[in-house]
Coordinates of C-alpha atoms in Angstrom, one line a residue:
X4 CA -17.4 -20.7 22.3
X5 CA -18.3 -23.7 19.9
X6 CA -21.5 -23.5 21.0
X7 CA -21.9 -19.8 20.0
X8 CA -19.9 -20.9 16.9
X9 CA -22.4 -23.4 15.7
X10 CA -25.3 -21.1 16.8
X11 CA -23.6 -18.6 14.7
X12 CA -23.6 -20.8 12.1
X13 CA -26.6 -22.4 12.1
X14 CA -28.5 -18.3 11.9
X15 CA -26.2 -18.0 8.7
X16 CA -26.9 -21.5 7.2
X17 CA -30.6 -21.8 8.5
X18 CA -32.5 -18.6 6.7
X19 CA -30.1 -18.6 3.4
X20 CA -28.6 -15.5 4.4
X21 CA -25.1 -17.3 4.3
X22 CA -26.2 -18.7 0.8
X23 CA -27.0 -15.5 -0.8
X24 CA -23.9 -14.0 0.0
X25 CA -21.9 -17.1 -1.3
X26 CA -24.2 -16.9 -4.5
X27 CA -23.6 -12.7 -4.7
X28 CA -19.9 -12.9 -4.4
X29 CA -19.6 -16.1 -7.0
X30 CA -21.5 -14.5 -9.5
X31 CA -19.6 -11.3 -9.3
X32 CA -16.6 -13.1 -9.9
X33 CA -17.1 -14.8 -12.4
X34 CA -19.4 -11.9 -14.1
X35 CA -15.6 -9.4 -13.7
X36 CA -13.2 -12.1 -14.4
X37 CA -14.6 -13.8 -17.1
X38 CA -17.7 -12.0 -19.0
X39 CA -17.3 -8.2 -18.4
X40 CA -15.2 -5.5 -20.2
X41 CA -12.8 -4.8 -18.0
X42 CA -9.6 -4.8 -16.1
X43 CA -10.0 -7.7 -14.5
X44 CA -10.8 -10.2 -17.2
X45 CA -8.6 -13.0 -17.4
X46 CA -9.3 -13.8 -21.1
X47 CA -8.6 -9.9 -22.0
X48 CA -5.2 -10.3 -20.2
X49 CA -4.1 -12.5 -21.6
X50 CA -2.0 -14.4 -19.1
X51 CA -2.5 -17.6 -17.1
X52 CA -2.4 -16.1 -14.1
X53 CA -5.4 -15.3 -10.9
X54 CA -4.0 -11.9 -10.0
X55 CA -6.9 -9.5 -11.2
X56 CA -9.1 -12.1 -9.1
X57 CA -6.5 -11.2 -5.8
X58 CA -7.0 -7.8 -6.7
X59 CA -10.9 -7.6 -7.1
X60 CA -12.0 -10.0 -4.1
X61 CA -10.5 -7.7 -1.4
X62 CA -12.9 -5.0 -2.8
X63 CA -15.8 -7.6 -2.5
X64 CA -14.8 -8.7 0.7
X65 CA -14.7 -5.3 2.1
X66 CA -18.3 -5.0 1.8
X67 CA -19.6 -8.6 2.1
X68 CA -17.6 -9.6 5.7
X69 CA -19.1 -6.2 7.4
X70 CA -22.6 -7.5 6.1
X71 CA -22.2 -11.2 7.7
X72 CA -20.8 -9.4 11.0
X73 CA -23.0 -6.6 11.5
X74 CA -25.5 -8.5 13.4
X75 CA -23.7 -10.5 15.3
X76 CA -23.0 -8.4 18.5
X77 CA -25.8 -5.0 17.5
X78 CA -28.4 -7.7 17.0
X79 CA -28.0 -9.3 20.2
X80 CA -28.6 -5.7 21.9
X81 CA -30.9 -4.7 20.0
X82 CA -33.3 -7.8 20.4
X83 CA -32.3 -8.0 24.1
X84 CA -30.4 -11.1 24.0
X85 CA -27.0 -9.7 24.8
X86 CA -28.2 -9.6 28.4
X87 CA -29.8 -13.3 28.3
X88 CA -26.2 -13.8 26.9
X89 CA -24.4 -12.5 30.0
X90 CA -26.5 -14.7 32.3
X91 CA -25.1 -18.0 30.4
X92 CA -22.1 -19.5 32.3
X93 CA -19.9 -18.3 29.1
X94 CA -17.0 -15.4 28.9
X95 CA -17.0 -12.8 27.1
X96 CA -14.1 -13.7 25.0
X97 CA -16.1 -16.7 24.3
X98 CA -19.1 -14.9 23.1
X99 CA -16.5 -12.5 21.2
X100 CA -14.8 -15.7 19.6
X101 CA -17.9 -17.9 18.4
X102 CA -19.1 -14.9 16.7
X103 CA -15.5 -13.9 14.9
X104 CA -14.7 -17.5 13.7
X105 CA -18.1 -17.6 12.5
X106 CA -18.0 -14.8 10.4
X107 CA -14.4 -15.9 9.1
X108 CA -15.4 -19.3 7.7
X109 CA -18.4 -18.2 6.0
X110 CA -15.9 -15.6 4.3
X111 CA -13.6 -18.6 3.7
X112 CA -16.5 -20.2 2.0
X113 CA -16.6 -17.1 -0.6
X114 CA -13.1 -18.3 -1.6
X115 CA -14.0 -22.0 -2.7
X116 CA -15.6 -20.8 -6.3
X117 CA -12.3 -19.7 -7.2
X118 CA -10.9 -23.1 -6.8
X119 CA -12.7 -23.7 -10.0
X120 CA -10.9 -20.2 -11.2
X121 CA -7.8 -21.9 -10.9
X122 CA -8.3 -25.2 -12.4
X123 CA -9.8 -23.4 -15.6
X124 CA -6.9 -21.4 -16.1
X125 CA -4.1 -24.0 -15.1
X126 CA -5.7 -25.8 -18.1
X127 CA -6.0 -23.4 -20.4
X128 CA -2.6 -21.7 -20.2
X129 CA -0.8 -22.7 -23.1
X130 CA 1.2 -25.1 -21.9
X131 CA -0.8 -26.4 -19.8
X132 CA 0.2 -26.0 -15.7
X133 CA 2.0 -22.5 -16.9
X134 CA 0.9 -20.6 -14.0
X135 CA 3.0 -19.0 -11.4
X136 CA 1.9 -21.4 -8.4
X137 CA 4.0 -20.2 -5.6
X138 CA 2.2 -16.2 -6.4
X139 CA -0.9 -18.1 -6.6
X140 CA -0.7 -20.1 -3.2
X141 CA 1.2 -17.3 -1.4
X142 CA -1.6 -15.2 -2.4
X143 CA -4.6 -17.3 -0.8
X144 CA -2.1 -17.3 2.2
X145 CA -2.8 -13.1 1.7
X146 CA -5.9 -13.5 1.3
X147 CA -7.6 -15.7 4.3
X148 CA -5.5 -13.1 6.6
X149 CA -7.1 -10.2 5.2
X150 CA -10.6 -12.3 5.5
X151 CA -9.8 -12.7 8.9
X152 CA -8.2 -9.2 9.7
X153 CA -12.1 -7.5 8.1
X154 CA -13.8 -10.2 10.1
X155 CA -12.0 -9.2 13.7
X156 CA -13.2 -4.8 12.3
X157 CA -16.8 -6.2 12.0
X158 CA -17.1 -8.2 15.3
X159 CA -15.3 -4.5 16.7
X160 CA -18.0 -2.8 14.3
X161 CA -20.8 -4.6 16.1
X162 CA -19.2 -4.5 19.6
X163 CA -19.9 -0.5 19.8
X164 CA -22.8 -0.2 17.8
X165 CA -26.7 -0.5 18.4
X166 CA -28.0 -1.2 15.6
X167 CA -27.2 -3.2 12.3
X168 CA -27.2 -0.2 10.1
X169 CA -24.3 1.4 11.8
X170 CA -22.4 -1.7 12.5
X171 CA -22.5 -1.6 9.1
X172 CA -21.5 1.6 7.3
X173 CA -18.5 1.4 10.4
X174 CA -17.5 -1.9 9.9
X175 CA -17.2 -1.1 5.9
X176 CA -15.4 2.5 6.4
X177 CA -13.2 1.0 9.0
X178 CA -11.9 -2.0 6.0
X179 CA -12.1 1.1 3.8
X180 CA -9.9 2.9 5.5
X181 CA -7.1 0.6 6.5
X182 CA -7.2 -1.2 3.1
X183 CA -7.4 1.5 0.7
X184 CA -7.3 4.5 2.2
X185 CA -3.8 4.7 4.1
X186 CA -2.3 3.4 1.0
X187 CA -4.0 6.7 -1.0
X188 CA -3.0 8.9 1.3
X189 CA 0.4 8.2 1.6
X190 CA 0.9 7.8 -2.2
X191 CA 0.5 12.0 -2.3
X192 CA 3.6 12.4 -0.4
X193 CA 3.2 15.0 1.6
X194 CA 4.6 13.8 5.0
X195 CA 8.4 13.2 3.6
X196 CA 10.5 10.2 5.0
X197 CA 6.9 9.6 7.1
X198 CA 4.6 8.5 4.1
X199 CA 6.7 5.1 4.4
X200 CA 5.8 4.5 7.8
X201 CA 1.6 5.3 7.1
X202 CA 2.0 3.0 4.4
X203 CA 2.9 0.1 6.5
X204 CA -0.3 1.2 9.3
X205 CA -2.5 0.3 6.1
X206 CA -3.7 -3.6 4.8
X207 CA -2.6 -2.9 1.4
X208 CA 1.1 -3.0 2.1
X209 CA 1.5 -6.1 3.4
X210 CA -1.0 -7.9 1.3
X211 CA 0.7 -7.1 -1.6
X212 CA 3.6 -8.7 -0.6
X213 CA 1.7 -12.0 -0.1
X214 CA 0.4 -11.5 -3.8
X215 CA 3.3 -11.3 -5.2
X216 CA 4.3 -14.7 -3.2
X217 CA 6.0 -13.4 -0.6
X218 CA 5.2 -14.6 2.6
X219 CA 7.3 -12.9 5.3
X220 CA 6.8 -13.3 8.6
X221 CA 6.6 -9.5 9.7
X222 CA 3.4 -9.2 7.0
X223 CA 1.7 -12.4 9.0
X224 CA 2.7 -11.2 12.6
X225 CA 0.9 -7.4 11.6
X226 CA -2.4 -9.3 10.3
X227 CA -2.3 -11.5 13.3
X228 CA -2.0 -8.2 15.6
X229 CA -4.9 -6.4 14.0
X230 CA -6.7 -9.0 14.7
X231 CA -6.0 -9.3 18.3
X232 CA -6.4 -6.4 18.8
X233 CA -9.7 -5.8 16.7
X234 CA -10.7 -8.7 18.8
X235 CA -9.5 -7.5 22.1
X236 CA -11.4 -4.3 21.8
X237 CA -14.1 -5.6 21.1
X238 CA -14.0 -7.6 24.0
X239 CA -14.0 -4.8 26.2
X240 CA -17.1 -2.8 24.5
X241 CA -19.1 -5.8 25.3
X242 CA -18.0 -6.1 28.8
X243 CA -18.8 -2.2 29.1
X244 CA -22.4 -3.1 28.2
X245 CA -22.7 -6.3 30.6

């Protein structure tokens, strides 16, 4: 597994891929929270406070983590490798793994320019320090679970596609989908006592706690099984092409 890790890594690292998408998603943050006209400005707010950057970066990430984990597994088949894969005395789970905590550190990585978010606005609140650290830290917490919950759907993506393309558009409708679009559907209301049951099926429910610096252990165990999961079945759609 750690050597597929640092393989991984190394295809990331080694052709700038890994250093374009740091560069994209730094500049975009700053360009929303800082510069544009918008919602999310943290100057137009008013506040000392990161939550318009916990509510912008999962948007971001939702189309950034299916980018770094499309190839990953529909590369490998698609070049050939997959099977040169299966001849190496390594498991599948390993294979499964190197590539998922590959993906997630990279997306990690994405989260370091907002370091210097923080320290600019814990020094420019008036007085200084007046941010709500406990929303702040609880919200990271949030955050590198919902990195890791998109990175398990792209490795899952990957698993059952055969090429990049449509590891892709799946990997970004299935983080679509469970982020967003559970949340939207039951805000219309129209399963009764029901709609509070989809609610919690969806990403959004229990990341939202996390922002708001709650950090129950129900919200961690559901992010740790979809990832599991995500993980285990992606396990399986590999071994079905061994």
């Amino acid at each position: 597994m750690i050597a597929i890790f640092k393989k991984e890594l190394w295809s990331y690292f080694g052709n700038w891929s890994a250093w374009l998408i740091l560069g994209a998603f730094s500049l975009l943050g700053t360009l929303f929270l800082f510069f544009f006209d918008n919602d999310f400005n943290i100057f137009e707010i008013g506040t000392a406070s990161l939550q318009s950057y916990f509510v912008l970066v999962p948007w971001l990430l939702m189309f950034i983590i299916p980018a770094l984990a499309m190839r990953t597994l529909a590369e490998e088949e698609q070049n050939g490798t997959l099977r040169w894969l299966f001849s190496q005395p390594v498991k599948i789970s390993d294979i499964v793994l190197g590539k998922f905590f590959s993906v997630f550190l990279v997306g990690i990585l994405c989260l370091l320019p907002s370091l210097i978010y923080f320290y600019t606005v814990y020094f420019l609140g008036i007085p200084e320090g007046n941010i709500d650290l406990g929303m702040t830290f609880g919200s990271y917490i949030g955050l590198i679970l919902l990195i890791a919950s998109f990175s398990a759907i792209g490795i899952l993506a990957s698993s059952w596609s055969k090429n990049q393309i449509m590891a892709y558009l799946s990997g970004v409708f299935l983080c679509f989908i469970l982020y967003f679009g559970i949340q939207q559907l039951a805000s219309y209301k129209l399963l009764g006592s029901a709609d509070y049951f989809l609610q919690n099926l969806g990403f959004y429910q229990h990341y939202i706690g996390f922002s708001r610096g709650l950090v129950e252990s129900k919200d961690v165990f559901y992010f740790v099984l979809i990832i599991a999961l995500s993980l285990f079945l992606a396990k399986v759609f590999v071994e079905k092409k061994k």
